[in-house]
Amino acid sequence: MKTRITELFGIKYPIILSGMSWISMPELVAAVSNAGGLGILATGVMTAEETLEAIRKTRTLTKKPFGANVTLYFPGAERNAEVIIKEKVPVVNYALGKGDWICKAVHEYGGKVIATVTTLKHALAAQRDGADAIIVTGHEAAGHGGAVTSLVLIPSIADELKIPIIAAGGFADGRGLASALILGADGIAMGTRFMNSVESPVHESQKAKANETDVYSTLYTDKVDGLMARVMKTEGAIRLTKKWLNPFSALIRSKKIAQMLGFPWLKLAIAILFMGYKRSMQMARMAIGFDAFYAGTMEGDNKKGVLPIGQVAGIMHETLTVKQIIDRTVKEAKQAYEKLGTKLK
Ligand SMILES: Cc1cc2nc3c(=O)[nH]c(=O)nc-3n(C[C@H](O)[C@H](O)[C@H](O)COP(=O)(O)O)c2cc1C
């Protein structure tokens, strides 16, 4: 397969592993890169030391190109970005922040940059800031998808942008890949599909649950981590949507975030005091979200925990190896293209 994305990153197929905290770890990243796609390491919940270790481990598992992501909204994210840059990771993916300095530093060593966005405004800003490609995340996606569905969002951005687009949100098979290419994208990124793979470290009970869900089994809410996010509709998720927070809870809960990210708590606490009410309540929700996502993802706990999952879980009913997922997606996309040719005659 040859698209602007395969050419840009030197990969065989235009299929990317989305960054998923605790899941897009070295083993899964390497499995995707070794199967011809591009694995992206998720560093969002890692300290700078853990990020360095994960990059080095990935390098022992694959000789193919891979990426690492950084969520600029999180405290301490800059330090992770600095490690990623120092280690000259071939592809750097940033989200939720301004990445002009990342583009400049990565280009200096010959790396490539992907910005993740959900709107045309942010897509144009990323292009201006020097990103080589963007991931556009539609409403169907697990986690922080935008307000508009991929079917409309992808062409609306493709019409306005020069750099290539990777479509995310609602893609899990070859029909999806073929459709994304027709809509104007040059590749797809998949989260939910790879989360439910043999190599994924997500709790086995969640893979089994994902195989049984239908397309109506998700919630889209800002009550889990303070940003609009799609998660599995479970007892834990419904409970969080009803949880009331007092204005000081951000300060109390920030200690845990600081600990997890290796960030000085005093610095974070002072920053929260200056954030104003709305943003500090968002931080409080983020702290709750971290705990809930960990319990849902790694402990399979759907009472206290929450699992991000996309609507697309409803059209996939098997846990497959990464290689099976990628080979099948490529084969089905080619078949879909041939079928379309016949229908359009
Ligand atoms: C289990 C799971 C965990 C995720 N964790 C994160 C995360 O930590 N940070 C993030 O920005 N996106 C996260 N995502 C969202 C993905 O990066 C991606 O945007 C999304 O999965 C794409 O849509 P899809 O699920 O329809 O493929 C997660 C997705 C899943 C399924």
Short mmCIF file of C-alpha atoms and ligand atoms in Angstrom, two decimals:
data_model
loop_
_atom_site.label_atom_id
_atom_site.label_comp_id
_atom_site.label_asym_id
_atom_site.label_seq_id
_atom_site.Cartn_x
_atom_site.Cartn_y
_atom_site.Cartn_z
CA MET A 1 0.00 0.00 0.00
CA LYS A 2 1.23 3.48 -0.81
CA THR A 3 -0.23 6.69 0.65
CA ARG A 4 1.31 9.95 1.84
CA ILE A 5 1.39 8.42 5.33
CA THR A 6 3.32 5.26 4.36
CA GLU A 7 5.79 7.45 2.46
CA LEU A 8 6.16 9.97 5.29
CA PHE A 9 6.94 7.41 7.99
CA GLY A 10 8.54 4.67 5.86
CA ILE A 11 5.94 2.05 6.87
CA LYS A 12 4.23 -0.71 4.88
CA TYR A 13 0.58 0.00 5.75
CA PRO A 14 -1.15 3.28 6.68
CA ILE A 15 -2.36 1.84 9.99
CA ILE A 16 -1.45 3.48 13.28
CA LEU A 17 -1.81 2.37 16.89
CA SER A 18 -3.42 5.19 18.90
CA GLY A 19 -1.77 6.27 22.14
CA MET A 20 -3.66 4.61 25.02
CA SER A 21 -2.44 5.04 28.60
CA TRP A 22 -1.17 1.79 30.18
CA ILE A 23 -2.01 -0.05 26.91
CA SER A 24 0.15 1.39 24.13
CA MET A 25 3.22 0.04 25.88
CA PRO A 26 6.43 -1.29 24.27
CA GLU A 27 5.10 -4.81 23.49
CA LEU A 28 1.97 -3.57 21.70
CA VAL A 29 3.81 -0.69 20.01
CA ALA A 30 6.46 -3.06 18.66
CA ALA A 31 3.85 -5.62 17.55
CA VAL A 32 2.10 -2.96 15.42
CA SER A 33 5.34 -1.64 13.94
CA ASN A 34 6.61 -5.18 13.25
CA ALA A 35 3.34 -6.00 11.44
CA GLY A 36 3.87 -3.07 9.05
CA GLY A 37 1.96 -0.27 10.83
CA LEU A 38 3.17 2.45 13.18
CA GLY A 39 2.99 1.85 16.93
CA ILE A 40 2.70 4.94 19.15
CA LEU A 41 3.88 4.70 22.75
CA ALA A 42 1.56 6.45 25.24
CA THR A 43 3.54 8.46 27.78
CA GLY A 44 0.62 10.44 29.26
CA VAL A 45 0.71 8.76 32.67
CA MET A 46 4.46 8.12 32.78
CA THR A 47 7.24 9.97 34.58
CA ALA A 48 10.23 11.12 32.51
CA GLU A 49 12.25 8.13 33.78
CA GLU A 50 9.49 5.68 32.81
CA THR A 51 9.26 7.30 29.38
CA LEU A 52 12.98 6.81 28.81
CA GLU A 53 12.79 3.17 29.89
CA ALA A 54 9.78 2.51 27.64
CA ILE A 55 11.48 4.06 24.59
CA ARG A 56 14.60 1.98 25.14
CA LYS A 57 12.53 -1.19 25.65
CA THR A 58 10.59 -0.54 22.43
CA ARG A 59 13.91 -0.26 20.59
CA THR A 60 14.87 -3.75 21.77
CA LEU A 61 11.59 -5.16 20.40
CA THR A 62 11.49 -3.55 16.96
CA LYS A 63 13.86 -2.11 14.40
CA LYS A 64 10.93 -0.52 12.51
CA PRO A 65 9.79 3.11 12.87
CA PHE A 66 7.63 3.85 15.91
CA GLY A 67 6.28 6.91 17.67
CA ALA A 68 5.69 8.31 21.15
CA ASN A 69 2.89 10.62 22.21
CA VAL A 70 2.72 13.45 24.68
CA THR A 71 -0.46 15.00 26.07
CA LEU A 72 0.58 18.62 26.62
CA TYR A 73 -2.41 19.30 28.88
CA PHE A 74 -0.99 17.02 31.60
CA PRO A 75 1.37 18.42 34.25
CA GLY A 76 4.97 17.39 33.50
CA ALA A 77 4.26 16.62 29.83
CA GLU A 78 7.07 18.92 28.66
CA ARG A 79 9.61 16.79 30.51
CA ASN A 80 8.36 13.67 28.72
CA ALA A 81 8.57 15.54 25.40
CA GLU A 82 12.17 16.49 26.16
CA VAL A 83 13.07 12.83 26.79
CA ILE A 84 11.34 11.75 23.57
CA ILE A 85 13.25 14.41 21.62
CA LYS A 86 16.58 13.60 23.27
CA GLU A 87 16.08 9.95 22.38
CA LYS A 88 15.32 10.98 18.76
CA VAL A 89 12.12 8.93 18.54
CA PRO A 90 11.28 8.78 14.80
CA VAL A 91 7.68 10.05 15.15
CA VAL A 92 6.38 12.35 17.89
CA ASN A 93 2.64 12.75 18.42
CA TYR A 94 1.36 15.64 20.54
CA ALA A 95 -2.17 16.50 21.66
CA LEU A 96 -4.07 19.11 23.69
CA GLY A 97 -1.56 21.95 23.45
CA LYS A 98 0.68 24.09 21.24
CA GLY A 99 3.45 22.02 19.66
CA ASP A 100 5.49 24.49 17.57
CA TRP A 101 8.58 23.94 19.76
CA ILE A 102 8.17 20.16 19.41
CA CYS A 103 8.01 20.41 15.60
CA LYS A 104 11.17 22.52 15.52
CA ALA A 105 13.17 20.22 17.81
CA VAL A 106 12.01 16.98 16.13
CA HIS A 107 12.72 18.30 12.63
CA GLU A 108 16.26 19.17 13.70
CA TYR A 109 17.07 15.46 14.09
CA GLY A 110 15.04 14.43 11.02
CA GLY A 111 12.00 13.08 12.89
CA LYS A 112 8.35 13.60 11.97
CA VAL A 113 5.51 15.12 13.98
CA ILE A 114 1.82 14.26 14.17
CA ALA A 115 -0.62 16.57 15.99
CA THR A 116 -3.90 15.12 17.24
CA VAL A 117 -6.92 17.41 16.75
CA THR A 118 -10.71 17.31 16.72
CA THR A 119 -11.49 20.58 14.88
CA LEU A 120 -10.53 22.41 11.68
CA LYS A 121 -9.26 25.37 13.74
CA HIS A 122 -6.75 23.19 15.57
CA ALA A 123 -5.85 21.33 12.37
CA LEU A 124 -4.90 24.60 10.68
CA ALA A 125 -2.94 25.71 13.76
CA ALA A 126 -1.00 22.41 13.78
CA GLN A 127 -0.18 22.84 10.09
CA ARG A 128 1.03 26.39 10.77
CA ASP A 129 3.11 25.16 13.72
CA GLY A 130 4.96 22.74 11.44
CA ALA A 131 3.26 19.36 12.02
CA ASP A 132 3.91 16.84 9.20
CA ALA A 133 0.53 15.13 9.59
CA ILE A 134 -2.50 15.22 11.85
CA ILE A 135 -4.68 12.64 13.50
CA VAL A 136 -8.29 13.79 13.27
CA THR A 137 -10.45 12.20 15.94
CA GLY A 138 -14.19 11.93 15.30
CA HIS A 139 -17.11 11.65 17.70
CA GLU A 140 -17.27 7.84 17.55
CA ALA A 141 -13.83 7.47 19.15
CA ALA A 142 -12.95 6.06 22.54
CA GLY A 143 -11.66 8.79 24.82
CA HIS A 144 -11.54 12.39 23.66
CA GLY A 145 -13.24 12.43 20.28
CA GLY A 146 -14.69 15.64 18.88
CA ALA A 147 -18.29 16.78 18.51
CA VAL A 148 -18.51 15.83 14.81
CA THR A 149 -18.56 12.28 13.42
CA SER A 150 -15.66 11.01 11.28
CA LEU A 151 -17.87 10.74 8.18
CA VAL A 152 -18.24 14.54 8.13
CA LEU A 153 -15.16 15.68 10.04
CA ILE A 154 -12.56 13.97 7.80
CA PRO A 155 -13.67 15.47 4.45
CA SER A 156 -14.34 18.86 6.04
CA ILE A 157 -10.70 19.03 7.21
CA ALA A 158 -9.21 17.26 4.16
CA ASP A 159 -10.71 20.01 1.96
CA GLU A 160 -8.77 22.70 3.81
CA LEU A 161 -5.42 21.09 4.67
CA LYS A 162 -2.21 20.44 2.73
CA ILE A 163 -0.60 17.97 5.15
CA PRO A 164 -1.86 14.36 5.29
CA ILE A 165 -4.63 13.27 7.61
CA ILE A 166 -4.87 10.10 9.68
CA ALA A 167 -8.52 9.36 10.46
CA ALA A 168 -9.35 8.13 13.98
CA GLY A 169 -12.63 7.25 15.61
CA GLY A 170 -14.78 4.41 14.33
CA PHE A 171 -12.17 2.43 12.35
CA ALA A 172 -11.63 -1.26 13.06
CA ASP A 173 -11.47 -3.11 9.75
CA GLY A 174 -10.82 -2.89 6.01
CA ARG A 175 -14.17 -1.30 5.20
CA GLY A 176 -13.16 1.48 7.56
CA LEU A 177 -9.70 1.88 6.03
CA ALA A 178 -11.10 2.03 2.48
CA SER A 179 -13.76 4.56 3.55
CA ALA A 180 -11.20 6.76 5.31
CA LEU A 181 -9.05 6.86 2.17
CA ILE A 182 -12.09 7.78 0.08
CA LEU A 183 -13.04 10.55 2.54
CA GLY A 184 -9.64 12.19 2.02
CA ALA A 185 -7.47 10.65 4.73
CA ASP A 186 -4.12 8.94 4.00
CA GLY A 187 -4.35 6.43 6.83
CA ILE A 188 -6.22 5.37 9.95
CA ALA A 189 -5.42 5.20 13.66
CA MET A 190 -7.18 2.57 15.75
CA GLY A 191 -7.57 2.47 19.52
CA THR A 192 -10.50 0.22 20.40
CA ARG A 193 -9.50 -2.43 17.81
CA PHE A 194 -5.91 -2.74 19.10
CA MET A 195 -7.03 -2.51 22.75
CA ASN A 196 -8.88 -5.75 22.03
CA SER A 197 -5.86 -7.63 20.64
CA VAL A 198 -3.96 -10.62 22.04
CA GLU A 199 -0.88 -8.45 22.70
CA SER A 200 -2.85 -5.72 24.50
CA PRO A 201 -2.22 -5.59 28.28
CA VAL A 202 -5.80 -4.50 29.01
CA HIS A 203 -7.50 -6.78 31.55
CA GLU A 204 -8.73 -9.96 29.79
CA SER A 205 -12.26 -9.54 31.17
CA GLN A 206 -12.53 -6.19 29.33
CA LYS A 207 -11.57 -7.81 26.01
CA ALA A 208 -14.33 -10.39 26.56
CA LYS A 209 -16.78 -7.60 27.47
CA ALA A 210 -15.76 -5.58 24.39
CA ASN A 211 -16.56 -8.60 22.20
CA GLU A 212 -20.12 -8.64 23.56
CA THR A 213 -20.91 -4.91 23.40
CA ASP A 214 -23.10 -3.34 20.74
CA VAL A 215 -22.82 0.11 19.17
CA TYR A 216 -25.08 1.60 21.89
CA SER A 217 -22.88 0.50 24.81
CA THR A 218 -20.98 3.77 25.36
CA LEU A 219 -21.43 7.10 27.17
CA TYR A 220 -20.05 10.49 26.00
CA THR A 221 -19.53 12.72 29.03
CA ASP A 222 -17.22 15.31 30.60
CA LYS A 223 -17.88 13.96 34.08
CA VAL A 224 -15.15 11.31 34.06
CA ASP A 225 -11.94 13.31 33.47
CA GLY A 226 -13.23 16.84 32.87
CA LEU A 227 -13.07 16.67 29.06
CA MET A 228 -15.73 15.19 26.76
CA ALA A 229 -14.81 11.52 26.52
CA ARG A 230 -16.41 8.28 25.36
CA VAL A 231 -16.35 5.33 27.77
CA MET A 232 -18.07 2.00 28.20
CA LYS A 233 -21.54 2.37 29.75
CA THR A 234 -20.95 0.59 33.07
CA GLU A 235 -22.01 1.00 36.69
CA GLY A 236 -18.72 2.85 37.40
CA ALA A 237 -19.17 5.28 34.51
CA ILE A 238 -22.80 6.04 35.39
CA ARG A 239 -21.81 6.62 39.04
CA LEU A 240 -19.13 9.14 38.00
CA THR A 241 -21.56 11.13 35.84
CA LYS A 242 -23.57 11.77 39.04
CA LYS A 243 -20.61 12.57 41.31
CA TRP A 244 -20.61 16.04 42.91
CA LEU A 245 -17.25 17.71 43.53
CA ASN A 246 -16.46 20.41 46.05
CA PRO A 247 -14.24 23.30 44.89
CA PHE A 248 -11.25 22.20 47.01
CA SER A 249 -11.14 18.65 45.72
CA ALA A 250 -8.71 19.61 42.93
CA LEU A 251 -6.12 20.58 45.52
CA ILE A 252 -6.65 17.43 47.55
CA ARG A 253 -6.57 15.14 44.56
CA SER A 254 -3.69 16.87 42.78
CA LYS A 255 -1.23 15.15 45.14
CA LYS A 256 -1.94 11.83 43.48
CA ILE A 257 -1.51 13.22 39.95
CA ALA A 258 1.77 14.87 40.98
CA GLN A 259 3.01 11.59 42.48
CA MET A 260 2.10 9.56 39.40
CA LEU A 261 3.71 11.99 36.95
CA GLY A 262 6.79 12.67 39.10
CA PHE A 263 5.85 16.38 39.23
CA PRO A 264 6.46 18.58 42.33
CA TRP A 265 3.14 18.74 44.21
CA LEU A 266 3.68 22.24 45.62
CA LYS A 267 4.20 23.60 42.08
CA LEU A 268 1.03 21.89 40.88
CA ALA A 269 -1.01 23.04 43.90
CA ILE A 270 0.06 26.68 43.34
CA ALA A 271 -0.77 26.40 39.64
CA ILE A 272 -4.25 25.08 40.52
CA LEU A 273 -4.89 28.03 42.87
CA PHE A 274 -4.25 30.38 39.93
CA MET A 275 -6.28 28.37 37.39
CA GLY A 276 -9.67 29.69 38.34
CA TYR A 277 -12.77 27.70 39.25
CA LYS A 278 -13.56 26.03 35.93
CA ARG A 279 -10.08 24.72 35.14
CA SER A 280 -9.41 23.61 38.72
CA MET A 281 -12.65 21.60 38.76
CA GLN A 282 -11.46 20.05 35.50
CA MET A 283 -8.21 19.09 37.26
CA ALA A 284 -10.21 17.48 40.06
CA ARG A 285 -12.14 15.44 37.53
CA MET A 286 -8.88 14.54 35.79
CA ALA A 287 -7.51 13.08 39.04
CA ILE A 288 -10.67 11.03 39.48
CA GLY A 289 -10.45 10.02 35.82
CA PHE A 290 -6.86 8.76 36.21
CA ASP A 291 -7.88 6.43 39.05
CA ALA A 292 -11.02 5.28 37.28
CA PHE A 293 -9.25 4.66 33.95
CA TYR A 294 -6.53 2.63 35.66
CA ALA A 295 -9.05 0.46 37.51
CA GLY A 296 -11.13 -0.05 34.35
CA THR A 297 -8.20 -0.71 32.05
CA MET A 298 -5.78 -2.78 34.13
CA GLU A 299 -7.96 -4.26 36.87
CA GLY A 300 -11.08 -4.91 34.80
CA ASP A 301 -13.15 -3.18 37.48
CA ASN A 302 -16.39 -1.83 36.02
CA LYS A 303 -17.86 -0.83 39.39
CA LYS A 304 -15.19 1.68 40.47
CA GLY A 305 -13.36 1.84 37.17
CA VAL A 306 -14.09 3.17 33.69
CA LEU A 307 -12.88 1.84 30.33
CA PRO A 308 -12.56 4.18 27.34
CA ILE A 309 -14.10 2.41 24.36
CA GLY A 310 -15.34 3.49 20.94
CA GLN A 311 -18.70 2.85 19.30
CA VAL A 312 -16.82 0.64 16.84
CA ALA A 313 -16.53 -2.05 19.58
CA GLY A 314 -20.07 -2.93 18.51
CA ILE A 315 -18.88 -4.21 15.12
CA MET A 316 -15.93 -6.31 16.28
CA HIS A 317 -16.52 -9.55 18.13
CA GLU A 318 -13.16 -11.33 18.30
CA THR A 319 -9.86 -10.82 20.09
CA LEU A 320 -7.20 -11.17 17.37
CA THR A 321 -3.42 -10.88 17.22
CA VAL A 322 -2.05 -7.56 15.99
CA LYS A 323 -0.78 -9.24 12.83
CA GLN A 324 -4.22 -10.76 12.13
CA ILE A 325 -5.85 -7.35 12.63
CA ILE A 326 -3.47 -5.59 10.26
CA ASP A 327 -3.38 -8.33 7.58
CA ARG A 328 -7.17 -8.63 7.65
CA THR A 329 -7.68 -4.86 7.49
CA VAL A 330 -5.40 -4.56 4.45
CA LYS A 331 -7.03 -7.54 2.68
CA GLU A 332 -10.59 -6.33 3.39
CA ALA A 333 -9.74 -2.79 2.23
CA LYS A 334 -8.56 -4.15 -1.12
CA GLN A 335 -11.70 -6.29 -1.44
CA ALA A 336 -13.88 -3.30 -0.53
CA TYR A 337 -12.17 -1.25 -3.22
CA GLU A 338 -12.77 -3.94 -5.87
CA LYS A 339 -16.42 -4.29 -4.82
CA LEU A 340 -16.86 -0.53 -5.03
CA GLY A 341 -15.40 -0.52 -8.53
CA THR A 342 -18.02 -3.07 -9.60
CA LYS A 343 -20.87 -1.13 -7.96
CA LEU A 344 -19.84 2.15 -9.55
CA LYS A 345 -19.62 0.76 -13.08
C1 LIG B 1 -8.81 1.65 26.28
C2 LIG B 1 -8.47 2.97 25.66
C3 LIG B 1 -7.64 3.86 26.33
C4 LIG B 1 -7.36 5.11 25.78
N1 LIG B 1 -6.55 5.96 26.45
C5 LIG B 1 -6.25 7.16 25.91
C6 LIG B 1 -5.36 8.05 26.59
O1 LIG B 1 -4.84 7.73 27.63
N2 LIG B 1 -5.11 9.26 26.02
C7 LIG B 1 -5.69 9.63 24.84
O2 LIG B 1 -5.44 10.75 24.38
N3 LIG B 1 -6.52 8.81 24.17
C8 LIG B 1 -6.80 7.58 24.68
N4 LIG B 1 -7.62 6.75 24.00
C9 LIG B 1 -8.19 7.17 22.70
C10 LIG B 1 -7.32 6.75 21.52
O3 LIG B 1 -6.07 7.38 21.56
C11 LIG B 1 -7.99 7.06 20.16
O4 LIG B 1 -8.18 8.43 20.01
C12 LIG B 1 -9.32 6.37 19.95
O5 LIG B 1 -9.29 5.08 20.50
C13 LIG B 1 -9.65 6.28 18.45
O6 LIG B 1 -10.95 5.83 18.23
P1 LIG B 1 -11.40 4.28 18.16
O7 LIG B 1 -11.41 3.81 19.56
O8 LIG B 1 -12.74 4.32 17.54
O9 LIG B 1 -10.38 3.55 17.34
C14 LIG B 1 -7.91 5.47 24.52
C15 LIG B 1 -8.69 4.54 23.84
C16 LIG B 1 -8.97 3.30 24.38
C17 LIG B 1 -9.81 2.32 23.60
#
